[in-house]
Amino acid sequence: MTDTLVFFSGPDPFDTWRDALVPHLPDTVRIQNSDAVTDPDAVRFALVWMPPEGFFERFPNLELVINLGAGVDRLVARDDLPDVPITRLSDPEMGRMMASFVLFSVLRHARDIPHFEAAQARREWSYRHPRAAGDTKVAVLGLGELGALAATEVARQGFDTHGWATKPHDLPGVRVHCGDHALAPLLAEADIVVCMLPLTPGTRGRLDASAFGAMKRGAAFVNVSRGEVVDEAALVAALRSGHLSGATLDVFETEPLGSEHPLWSLPGVLITPHLASVALPKSAAPQIARNIRAVQTGGTLINQVSRVRGY
Ligand code: NDP
């Protein structure tokens, strides 16, 4: 009997994902784009990125939902999710891509690049003496699959690297702080704060006016996780007042960021359109196939998401 893996994604091409998956899947699994499913009852697996409302109702025999990405906030917040396990992607290439973007962002602020770009626009030779990496304190908020790798890369460059999570993590070169009470003291000491927290009911709006107020004057802020973790109006105010010296922002409360948004023109702010990291078919395919086989044989799933925690 053949099982079907149904695919749905707005931005990701079906053919590329099918071609990457076929060599890893047993012959008993057929992959179909959602609009080409011939037998909905045969669908046991769904590989999806933000499927439309009502999507899952079509497939009564679903046994596994695979989120085509790392962030599951939009999936776990739905009220039409079937009661089956949910897994996310966590592949090495995706982690490397994110870690390199975070490292770039940290270096951008640590090496005063916004200052030199502004000086260049004025045709001005404006020397600023470089500081040793060890004299710059970097706080990475969130030490998950992507956050831990990014923090480790930052530490490898010699930065005084700190991390924040709910529970302890053992990461080379990273001093880990845990729990709510540890956040404000960490923010108060960091020169660069990097947000890598998932969007959950517990983190929504967590970086608000009081969090930005707790940050050191002149600190820089990087957000590569989800815009809604940040109170954007509070961020704009902190940048406008000069309390924050700059920001590197990949994610926003509303995407695409509207052309009139004040963040576009604030000094020291770099805006990128949500691309710090993406799911890569070739490196993600083996773990997707592994989880499909686990369902077929009663094995253990990897990268499973907790609906209760929301990540
Ligand atoms: P994970 O889900 O693997 O880990 C989340 C981390 O955040 C964990 O360390 C967790 O702590 C910590 N955390 C969660 N809630 C809290 C809280 N209330 N207080 C303190 N710490 C908390 O996330 P990843 O590292 O894989 O990814 C992070 C986010 O990056 C994703 O959720 C996604 O939104 C975003 N992303 C953005 C992309 C982009 O292109 N911009 C691409 C891919 C992902 P603990 O370890 O103790 O459980």
Short mmCIF file of N, CA, C and O in Angstrom, two decimals, residues 72-73 76 197-206 226 228-229 308-311:
data_model
loop_
_atom_site.label_atom_id
_atom_site.label_comp_id
_atom_site.label_asym_id
_atom_site.label_seq_id
_atom_site.Cartn_x
_atom_site.Cartn_y
_atom_site.Cartn_z
N VAL A 72 7.66 27.57 14.50
CA VAL A 72 6.36 26.88 14.41
C VAL A 72 5.21 27.73 14.95
O VAL A 72 4.10 27.24 15.11
N ASP A 73 5.48 29.01 15.25
CA ASP A 73 4.47 29.84 15.91
C ASP A 73 3.15 29.88 15.14
O ASP A 73 2.08 29.77 15.72
N VAL A 76 1.41 26.16 15.49
CA VAL A 76 0.86 25.71 16.78
C VAL A 76 -0.24 26.65 17.30
O VAL A 76 -1.01 26.26 18.16
N LEU A 197 14.59 34.24 20.23
CA LEU A 197 13.50 33.58 20.97
C LEU A 197 12.38 33.19 20.01
O LEU A 197 12.02 33.99 19.14
N PRO A 198 11.77 32.03 20.21
CA PRO A 198 10.60 31.69 19.39
C PRO A 198 9.42 32.56 19.82
O PRO A 198 9.41 33.05 20.96
N LEU A 199 8.45 32.72 18.94
CA LEU A 199 7.24 33.47 19.32
C LEU A 199 6.28 32.50 20.00
O LEU A 199 5.81 31.54 19.39
N THR A 200 6.02 32.74 21.28
CA THR A 200 5.08 31.92 22.06
C THR A 200 4.25 32.89 22.90
O THR A 200 4.59 34.07 23.00
N PRO A 201 3.19 32.38 23.57
CA PRO A 201 2.46 33.30 24.45
C PRO A 201 3.38 33.91 25.51
O PRO A 201 3.17 35.03 25.95
N GLY A 202 4.43 33.20 25.91
CA GLY A 202 5.36 33.71 26.94
C GLY A 202 6.38 34.70 26.43
O GLY A 202 6.99 35.43 27.23
N THR A 203 6.61 34.74 25.12
CA THR A 203 7.64 35.67 24.59
C THR A 203 7.04 36.82 23.79
O THR A 203 7.74 37.78 23.48
N ARG A 204 5.76 36.73 23.45
CA ARG A 204 5.13 37.81 22.66
C ARG A 204 5.28 39.15 23.39
O ARG A 204 4.92 39.26 24.56
N GLY A 205 5.88 40.13 22.73
CA GLY A 205 6.04 41.46 23.33
C GLY A 205 7.02 41.49 24.51
O GLY A 205 7.08 42.46 25.24
N ARG A 206 7.81 40.41 24.67
CA ARG A 206 8.73 40.32 25.83
C ARG A 206 9.77 41.45 25.80
O ARG A 206 10.17 41.95 26.84
N ARG A 226 11.36 36.53 15.53
CA ARG A 226 10.02 36.93 15.08
C ARG A 226 9.78 38.37 15.53
O ARG A 226 10.08 38.73 16.67
N GLU A 228 7.09 39.85 16.41
CA GLU A 228 6.12 40.03 17.50
C GLU A 228 6.72 39.79 18.89
O GLU A 228 6.07 40.04 19.89
N VAL A 229 7.96 39.30 18.96
CA VAL A 229 8.62 39.17 20.26
C VAL A 229 8.99 40.57 20.79
O VAL A 229 9.19 40.78 21.97
N VAL A 308 2.52 22.44 23.99
CA VAL A 308 2.31 23.15 25.26
C VAL A 308 3.29 24.32 25.37
O VAL A 308 2.91 25.45 25.66
N ARG A 309 4.58 24.07 25.11
CA ARG A 309 5.58 25.15 25.18
C ARG A 309 5.41 26.12 24.03
O ARG A 309 5.72 27.29 24.13
N GLY A 310 5.00 25.57 22.88
CA GLY A 310 4.85 26.43 21.69
C GLY A 310 6.13 26.53 20.87
O GLY A 310 6.25 27.36 19.98
N TYR A 311 7.12 25.65 21.13
CA TYR A 311 8.36 25.60 20.33
C TYR A 311 9.02 24.25 20.45
O TYR A 311 8.57 23.44 21.24
#
